[in-house]
PDB file of N, CA and C in Angstrom:
ATOM      1  N   MET Q   1     118.228 112.084  82.356  1.00  0.00           N
ATOM      2  CA  MET Q   1     117.518 110.842  82.121  1.00  0.00           C
ATOM      3  C   MET Q   1     118.456 109.671  82.408  1.00  0.00           C
ATOM      4  N   ARG Q   2     117.956 108.697  83.106  1.00  0.00           N
ATOM      5  CA  ARG Q   2     118.739 107.527  83.460  1.00  0.00           C
ATOM      6  C   ARG Q   2     118.473 106.413  82.469  1.00  0.00           C
ATOM      7  N   ILE Q   3     119.525 105.835  81.928  1.00  0.00           N
ATOM      8  CA  ILE Q   3     119.391 104.731  80.987  1.00  0.00           C
ATOM      9  C   ILE Q   3     119.538 103.430  81.765  1.00  0.00           C
ATOM     10  N   ILE Q   4     118.578 102.550  81.575  1.00  0.00           N
ATOM     11  CA  ILE Q   4     118.564 101.275  82.288  1.00  0.00           C
ATOM     12  C   ILE Q   4     118.992 100.166  81.347  1.00  0.00           C
ATOM     13  N   ASN Q   5     119.912  99.316  81.816  1.00  0.00           N
ATOM     14  CA  ASN Q   5     120.294  98.134  81.058  1.00  0.00           C
ATOM     15  C   ASN Q   5     119.094  97.203  81.064  1.00  0.00           C
ATOM     16  N   LYS Q   6     118.452  97.068  79.922  1.00  0.00           N
ATOM     17  CA  LYS Q   6     117.192  96.343  79.835  1.00  0.00           C
ATOM     18  C   LYS Q   6     117.326  94.885  80.278  1.00  0.00           C
ATOM     19  N   ASP Q   7     118.438  94.231  79.890  1.00  0.00           N
ATOM     20  CA  ASP Q   7     118.619  92.828  80.265  1.00  0.00           C
ATOM     21  C   ASP Q   7     118.731  92.658  81.769  1.00  0.00           C
ATOM     22  N   SER Q   8     119.499  93.516  82.425  1.00  0.00           N
ATOM     23  CA  SER Q   8     119.654  93.368  83.877  1.00  0.00           C
ATOM     24  C   SER Q   8     118.354  93.714  84.598  1.00  0.00           C
ATOM     25  N   GLU Q   9     117.598  94.663  84.072  1.00  0.00           N
ATOM     26  CA  GLU Q   9     116.303  95.010  84.674  1.00  0.00           C
ATOM     27  C   GLU Q   9     115.325  93.840  84.526  1.00  0.00           C
ATOM     28  N   PHE Q  10     115.322  93.205  83.342  1.00  0.00           N
ATOM     29  CA  PHE Q  10     114.468  92.032  83.139  1.00  0.00           C
ATOM     30  C   PHE Q  10     114.862  90.920  84.095  1.00  0.00           C
ATOM     31  N   ASP Q  11     116.173  90.652  84.214  1.00  0.00           N
ATOM     32  CA  ASP Q  11     116.646  89.586  85.105  1.00  0.00           C
ATOM     33  C   ASP Q  11     116.246  89.865  86.549  1.00  0.00           C
ATOM     34  N   LYS Q  12     116.440  91.091  86.978  1.00  0.00           N
ATOM     35  CA  LYS Q  12     116.097  91.483  88.349  1.00  0.00           C
ATOM     36  C   LYS Q  12     114.606  91.274  88.606  1.00  0.00           C
ATOM     37  N   ARG Q  13     113.775  91.762  87.698  1.00  0.00           N
ATOM     38  CA  ARG Q  13     112.331  91.649  87.873  1.00  0.00           C
ATOM     39  C   ARG Q  13     111.854  90.196  87.756  1.00  0.00           C
ATOM     40  N   ASP Q  14     112.529  89.428  86.895  1.00  0.00           N
ATOM     41  CA  ASP Q  14     112.176  88.014  86.750  1.00  0.00           C
ATOM     42  C   ASP Q  14     112.455  87.259  88.047  1.00  0.00           C
ATOM     43  N   LYS Q  15     113.583  87.522  88.675  1.00  0.00           N
ATOM     44  CA  LYS Q  15     113.912  86.882  89.950  1.00  0.00           C
ATOM     45  C   LYS Q  15     112.908  87.277  91.029  1.00  0.00           C
ATOM     46  N   GLU Q  16     112.551  88.550  91.072  1.00  0.00           N
ATOM     47  CA  GLU Q  16     111.569  89.022  92.054  1.00  0.00           C
ATOM     48  C   GLU Q  16     110.216  88.356  91.835  1.00  0.00           C
ATOM     49  N   MET Q  17     109.813  88.267  90.576  1.00  0.00           N
ATOM     50  CA  MET Q  17     108.515  87.681  90.273  1.00  0.00           C
ATOM     51  C   MET Q  17     108.506  86.192  90.609  1.00  0.00           C
ATOM     52  N   SER Q  18     109.585  85.495  90.304  1.00  0.00           N
ATOM     53  CA  SER Q  18     109.679  84.074  90.637  1.00  0.00           C
ATOM     54  C   SER Q  18     109.589  83.865  92.149  1.00  0.00           C
ATOM     55  N   ARG Q  19     110.262  84.712  92.905  1.00  0.00           N
ATOM     56  CA  ARG Q  19     110.210  84.630  94.370  1.00  0.00           C
ATOM     57  C   ARG Q  19     108.783  84.896  94.868  1.00  0.00           C
ATOM     58  N   ASP Q  20     108.138  85.911  94.290  1.00  0.00           N
ATOM     59  CA  ASP Q  20     106.773  86.250  94.700  1.00  0.00           C
ATOM     60  C   ASP Q  20     105.787  85.132  94.373  1.00  0.00           C
ATOM     61  N   ILE Q  21     105.985  84.458  93.245  1.00  0.00           N
ATOM     62  CA  ILE Q  21     105.109  83.345  92.865  1.00  0.00           C
ATOM     63  C   ILE Q  21     105.281  82.187  93.846  1.00  0.00           C
ATOM     64  N   ARG Q  22     106.517  81.894  94.235  1.00  0.00           N
ATOM     65  CA  ARG Q  22     106.744  80.842  95.238  1.00  0.00           C
ATOM     66  C   ARG Q  22     106.056  81.197  96.557  1.00  0.00           C
ATOM     67  N   THR Q  23     106.199  82.451  96.964  1.00  0.00           N
ATOM     68  CA  THR Q  23     105.561  82.910  98.204  1.00  0.00           C
ATOM     69  C   THR Q  23     104.052  82.788  98.100  1.00  0.00           C
ATOM     70  N   LEU Q  24     103.493  83.175  96.956  1.00  0.00           N
ATOM     71  CA  LEU Q  24     102.049  83.085  96.746  1.00  0.00           C
ATOM     72  C   LEU Q  24     101.574  81.645  96.898  1.00  0.00           C
ATOM     73  N   LYS Q  25     102.290  80.719  96.291  1.00  0.00           N
ATOM     74  CA  LYS Q  25     101.917  79.300  96.388  1.00  0.00           C
ATOM     75  C   LYS Q  25     101.955  78.817  97.834  1.00  0.00           C
ATOM     76  N   GLU Q  26     102.975  79.232  98.573  1.00  0.00           N
ATOM     77  CA  GLU Q  26     103.079  78.844  99.984  1.00  0.00           C
ATOM     78  C   GLU Q  26     101.927  79.419 100.804  1.00  0.00           C
ATOM     79  N   LEU Q  27     101.584  80.679 100.538  1.00  0.00           N
ATOM     80  CA  LEU Q  27     100.485  81.312 101.255  1.00  0.00           C
ATOM     81  C   LEU Q  27      99.151  80.639 100.951  1.00  0.00           C
ATOM     82  N   VAL Q  28      98.920  80.288  99.693  1.00  0.00           N
ATOM     83  CA  VAL Q  28      97.671  79.616  99.313  1.00  0.00           C
ATOM     84  C   VAL Q  28      97.581  78.264 100.010  1.00  0.00           C
ATOM     85  N   GLU Q  29      98.677  77.519 100.009  1.00  0.00           N
ATOM     86  CA  GLU Q  29      98.680  76.211 100.675  1.00  0.00           C
ATOM     87  C   GLU Q  29      98.383  76.360 102.164  1.00  0.00           C
ATOM     88  N   CYS Q  30      98.996  77.329 102.779  1.00  0.00           N
ATOM     89  CA  CYS Q  30      98.777  77.590 104.205  1.00  0.00           C
ATOM     90  C   CYS Q  30      97.309  77.942 104.464  1.00  0.00           C
ATOM     91  N   ALA Q  31      96.752  78.822 103.660  1.00  0.00           N
ATOM     92  CA  ALA Q  31      95.366  79.249 103.847  1.00  0.00           C
ATOM     93  C   ALA Q  31      94.398  78.097 103.594  1.00  0.00           C
ATOM     94  N   GLU Q  32      94.655  77.311 102.559  1.00  0.00           N
ATOM     95  CA  GLU Q  32      93.783  76.177 102.252  1.00  0.00           C
ATOM     96  C   GLU Q  32      93.760  75.159 103.392  1.00  0.00           C
ATOM     97  N   ASN Q  33      94.886  75.009 104.054  1.00  0.00           N
ATOM     98  CA  ASN Q  33      94.992  74.033 105.145  1.00  0.00           C
ATOM     99  C   ASN Q  33      94.630  74.623 106.494  1.00  0.00           C
ATOM    100  N   GLN Q  34      94.101  75.849 106.479  1.00  0.00           N
ATOM    101  CA  GLN Q  34      93.711  76.528 107.712  1.00  0.00           C
ATOM    102  C   GLN Q  34      94.880  76.648 108.681  1.00  0.00           C
ATOM    103  N   GLY Q  35      96.071  76.796 108.111  1.00  0.00           N
ATOM    104  CA  GLY Q  35      97.273  76.922 108.928  1.00  0.00           C
ATOM    105  C   GLY Q  35      97.500  78.350 109.380  1.00  0.00           C
ATOM    106  N   THR Q  36      98.652  78.555 109.969  1.00  0.00           N
ATOM    107  CA  THR Q  36      99.027  79.897 110.392  1.00  0.00           C
ATOM    108  C   THR Q  36     100.168  80.391 109.521  1.00  0.00           C
ATOM    109  N   VAL Q  37     100.278  81.678 109.426  1.00  0.00           N
ATOM    110  CA  VAL Q  37     101.356  82.308 108.675  1.00  0.00           C
ATOM    111  C   VAL Q  37     102.057  83.278 109.618  1.00  0.00           C
ATOM    112  N   THR Q  38     103.386  83.308 109.544  1.00  0.00           N
ATOM    113  CA  THR Q  38     104.154  84.215 110.389  1.00  0.00           C
ATOM    114  C   THR Q  38     104.655  85.374 109.537  1.00  0.00           C
ATOM    115  N   LEU Q  39     104.231  86.580 109.902  1.00  0.00           N
ATOM    116  CA  LEU Q  39     104.637  87.789 109.197  1.00  0.00           C
ATOM    117  C   LEU Q  39     105.292  88.723 110.195  1.00  0.00           C
ATOM    118  N   ASP Q  40     106.518  89.086 109.929  1.00  0.00           N
ATOM    119  CA  ASP Q  40     107.264  89.978 110.817  1.00  0.00           C
ATOM    120  C   ASP Q  40     107.271  89.484 112.257  1.00  0.00           C
ATOM    121  N   GLY Q  41     107.395  88.150 112.408  1.00  0.00           N
ATOM    122  CA  GLY Q  41     107.484  87.571 113.738  1.00  0.00           C
ATOM    123  C   GLY Q  41     106.166  87.372 114.461  1.00  0.00           C
ATOM    124  N   VAL Q  42     105.052  87.694 113.808  1.00  0.00           N
ATOM    125  CA  VAL Q  42     103.732  87.553 114.433  1.00  0.00           C
ATOM    126  C   VAL Q  42     102.959  86.464 113.691  1.00  0.00           C
ATOM    127  N   GLU Q  43     102.338  85.560 114.435  1.00  0.00           N
ATOM    128  CA  GLU Q  43     101.559  84.485 113.841  1.00  0.00           C
ATOM    129  C   GLU Q  43     100.122  84.923 113.589  1.00  0.00           C
ATOM    130  N   TYR Q  44      99.646  84.634 112.363  1.00  0.00           N
ATOM    131  CA  TYR Q  44      98.276  84.980 111.971  1.00  0.00           C
ATOM    132  C   TYR Q  44      97.580  83.725 111.471  1.00  0.00           C
ATOM    133  N   GLY Q  45      96.258  83.738 111.482  1.00  0.00           N
ATOM    134  CA  GLY Q  45      95.458  82.628 110.995  1.00  0.00           C
ATOM    135  C   GLY Q  45      95.260  82.668 109.493  1.00  0.00           C
ATOM    136  N   ALA Q  46      94.442  81.737 109.029  1.00  0.00           N
ATOM    137  CA  ALA Q  46      94.203  81.576 107.592  1.00  0.00           C
ATOM    138  C   ALA Q  46      93.599  82.818 106.949  1.00  0.00           C
ATOM    139  N   SER Q  47      92.760  83.539 107.670  1.00  0.00           N
ATOM    140  CA  SER Q  47      92.133  84.718 107.062  1.00  0.00           C
ATOM    141  C   SER Q  47      93.195  85.746 106.670  1.00  0.00           C
ATOM    142  N   ARG Q  48      94.201  85.911 107.496  1.00  0.00           N
ATOM    143  CA  ARG Q  48      95.291  86.853 107.165  1.00  0.00           C
ATOM    144  C   ARG Q  48      96.102  86.332 105.980  1.00  0.00           C
ATOM    145  N   ALA Q  49      96.256  85.019 105.896  1.00  0.00           N
ATOM    146  CA  ALA Q  49      96.969  84.439 104.751  1.00  0.00           C
ATOM    147  C   ALA Q  49      96.238  84.776 103.457  1.00  0.00           C
ATOM    148  N   TRP Q  50      94.891  84.706 103.485  1.00  0.00           N
ATOM    149  CA  TRP Q  50      94.125  85.057 102.281  1.00  0.00           C
ATOM    150  C   TRP Q  50      94.287  86.533 101.930  1.00  0.00           C
ATOM    151  N   VAL Q  51      94.374  87.393 102.914  1.00  0.00           N
ATOM    152  CA  VAL Q  51      94.619  88.817 102.652  1.00  0.00           C
ATOM    153  C   VAL Q  51      95.976  88.984 101.968  1.00  0.00           C
ATOM    154  N   GLU Q  52      96.968  88.272 102.459  1.00  0.00           N
ATOM    155  CA  GLU Q  52      98.304  88.341 101.859  1.00  0.00           C
ATOM    156  C   GLU Q  52      98.300  87.781 100.444  1.00  0.00           C
ATOM    157  N   VAL Q  53      97.514  86.724 100.210  1.00  0.00           N
ATOM    158  CA  VAL Q  53      97.383  86.149  98.866  1.00  0.00           C
ATOM    159  C   VAL Q  53      96.824  87.201  97.911  1.00  0.00           C
ATOM    160  N   ALA Q  54      95.757  87.875  98.330  1.00  0.00           N
ATOM    161  CA  ALA Q  54      95.131  88.889  97.477  1.00  0.00           C
ATOM    162  C   ALA Q  54      96.081  90.046  97.197  1.00  0.00           C
ATOM    163  N   THR Q  55      96.773  90.491  98.218  1.00  0.00           N
ATOM    164  CA  THR Q  55      97.709  91.605  98.063  1.00  0.00           C
ATOM    165  C   THR Q  55      98.842  91.227  97.113  1.00  0.00           C
ATOM    166  N   LEU Q  56      99.390  90.042  97.308  1.00  0.00           N
ATOM    167  CA  LEU Q  56     100.497  89.591  96.465  1.00  0.00           C
ATOM    168  C   LEU Q  56     100.038  89.348  95.033  1.00  0.00           C
ATOM    169  N   ALA Q  57      98.816  88.845  94.864  1.00  0.00           N
ATOM    170  CA  ALA Q  57      98.278  88.619  93.517  1.00  0.00           C
ATOM    171  C   ALA Q  57      98.161  89.938  92.750  1.00  0.00           C
ATOM    172  N   LEU Q  58      97.729  90.990  93.422  1.00  0.00           N
ATOM    173  CA  LEU Q  58      97.652  92.306  92.773  1.00  0.00           C
ATOM    174  C   LEU Q  58      99.041  92.813  92.396  1.00  0.00           C
ATOM    175  N   GLN Q  59     100.001  92.591  93.272  1.00  0.00           N
ATOM    176  CA  GLN Q  59     101.371  93.005  92.982  1.00  0.00           C
ATOM    177  C   GLN Q  59     101.920  92.229  91.779  1.00  0.00           C
ATOM    178  N   LEU Q  60     101.630  90.928  91.734  1.00  0.00           N
ATOM    179  CA  LEU Q  60     102.085  90.117  90.607  1.00  0.00           C
ATOM    180  C   LEU Q  60     101.442  90.559  89.296  1.00  0.00           C
ATOM    181  N   SER Q  61     100.199  90.996  89.347  1.00  0.00           N
ATOM    182  CA  SER Q  61      99.568  91.474  88.116  1.00  0.00           C
ATOM    183  C   SER Q  61     100.272  92.719  87.595  1.00  0.00           C
ATOM    184  N   SER Q  62     100.722  93.569  88.490  1.00  0.00           N
ATOM    185  CA  SER Q  62     101.482  94.757  88.081  1.00  0.00           C
ATOM    186  C   SER Q  62     102.839  94.371  87.510  1.00  0.00           C
ATOM    187  N   GLU Q  63     103.469  93.385  88.145  1.00  0.00           N
ATOM    188  CA  GLU Q  63     104.763  92.914  87.642  1.00  0.00           C
ATOM    189  C   GLU Q  63     104.605  92.309  86.250  1.00  0.00           C
ATOM    190  N   GLN Q  64     103.557  91.511  86.055  1.00  0.00           N
ATOM    191  CA  GLN Q  64     103.318  90.905  84.751  1.00  0.00           C
ATOM    192  C   GLN Q  64     103.039  91.969  83.695  1.00  0.00           C
ATOM    193  N   GLU Q  65     102.295  92.983  84.075  1.00  0.00           N
ATOM    194  CA  GLU Q  65     102.008  94.079  83.147  1.00  0.00           C
ATOM    195  C   GLU Q  65     103.293  94.767  82.708  1.00  0.00           C
ATOM    196  N   TRP Q  66     104.248  94.935  83.635  1.00  0.00           N
ATOM    197  CA  TRP Q  66     105.530  95.536  83.282  1.00  0.00           C
ATOM    198  C   TRP Q  66     106.220  94.707  82.201  1.00  0.00           C
ATOM    199  N   PHE Q  67     106.234  93.381  82.376  1.00  0.00           N
ATOM    200  CA  PHE Q  67     106.872  92.507  81.382  1.00  0.00           C
ATOM    201  C   PHE Q  67     106.171  92.639  80.035  1.00  0.00           C
ATOM    202  N   GLU Q  68     104.851  92.655  80.043  1.00  0.00           N
ATOM    203  CA  GLU Q  68     104.105  92.753  78.786  1.00  0.00           C
ATOM    204  C   GLU Q  68     104.367  94.076  78.083  1.00  0.00           C
ATOM    205  N   ASN Q  69     104.541  95.135  78.833  1.00  0.00           N
ATOM    206  CA  ASN Q  69     104.783  96.459  78.248  1.00  0.00           C
ATOM    207  C   ASN Q  69     106.217  96.661  77.798  1.00  0.00           C
ATOM    208  N   ASN Q  70     107.138  95.808  78.264  1.00  0.00           N
ATOM    209  CA  ASN Q  70     108.549  95.990  77.944  1.00  0.00           C
ATOM    210  C   ASN Q  70     109.142  94.854  77.143  1.00  0.00           C
ATOM    211  N   GLU Q  71     108.294  94.025  76.550  1.00  0.00           N
ATOM    212  CA  GLU Q  71     108.781  92.954  75.683  1.00  0.00           C
ATOM    213  C   GLU Q  71     109.281  93.565  74.383  1.00  0.00           C
ATOM    214  N   ASP Q  72     110.245  92.869  73.808  1.00  0.00           N
ATOM    215  CA  ASP Q  72     110.769  93.341  72.501  1.00  0.00           C
ATOM    216  C   ASP Q  72     109.759  93.194  71.417  1.00  0.00           C
TER     217      ASP Q  72
END
């Protein structure tokens, strides 16, 4: 069994979640403005940005659930 330093795991996940929230906000702004989003060097329209928003939102819900389940 591997023992995880809870504080470092929280810090790591908090940084990841903060980064994902910033990305989500950028994607929403791009989609709202009917702009383009570049993913892996390929430019996509607003519809793809909305797909990325939905995907990232689901990932963030899982991340938030982890925090709720591991609070002191």
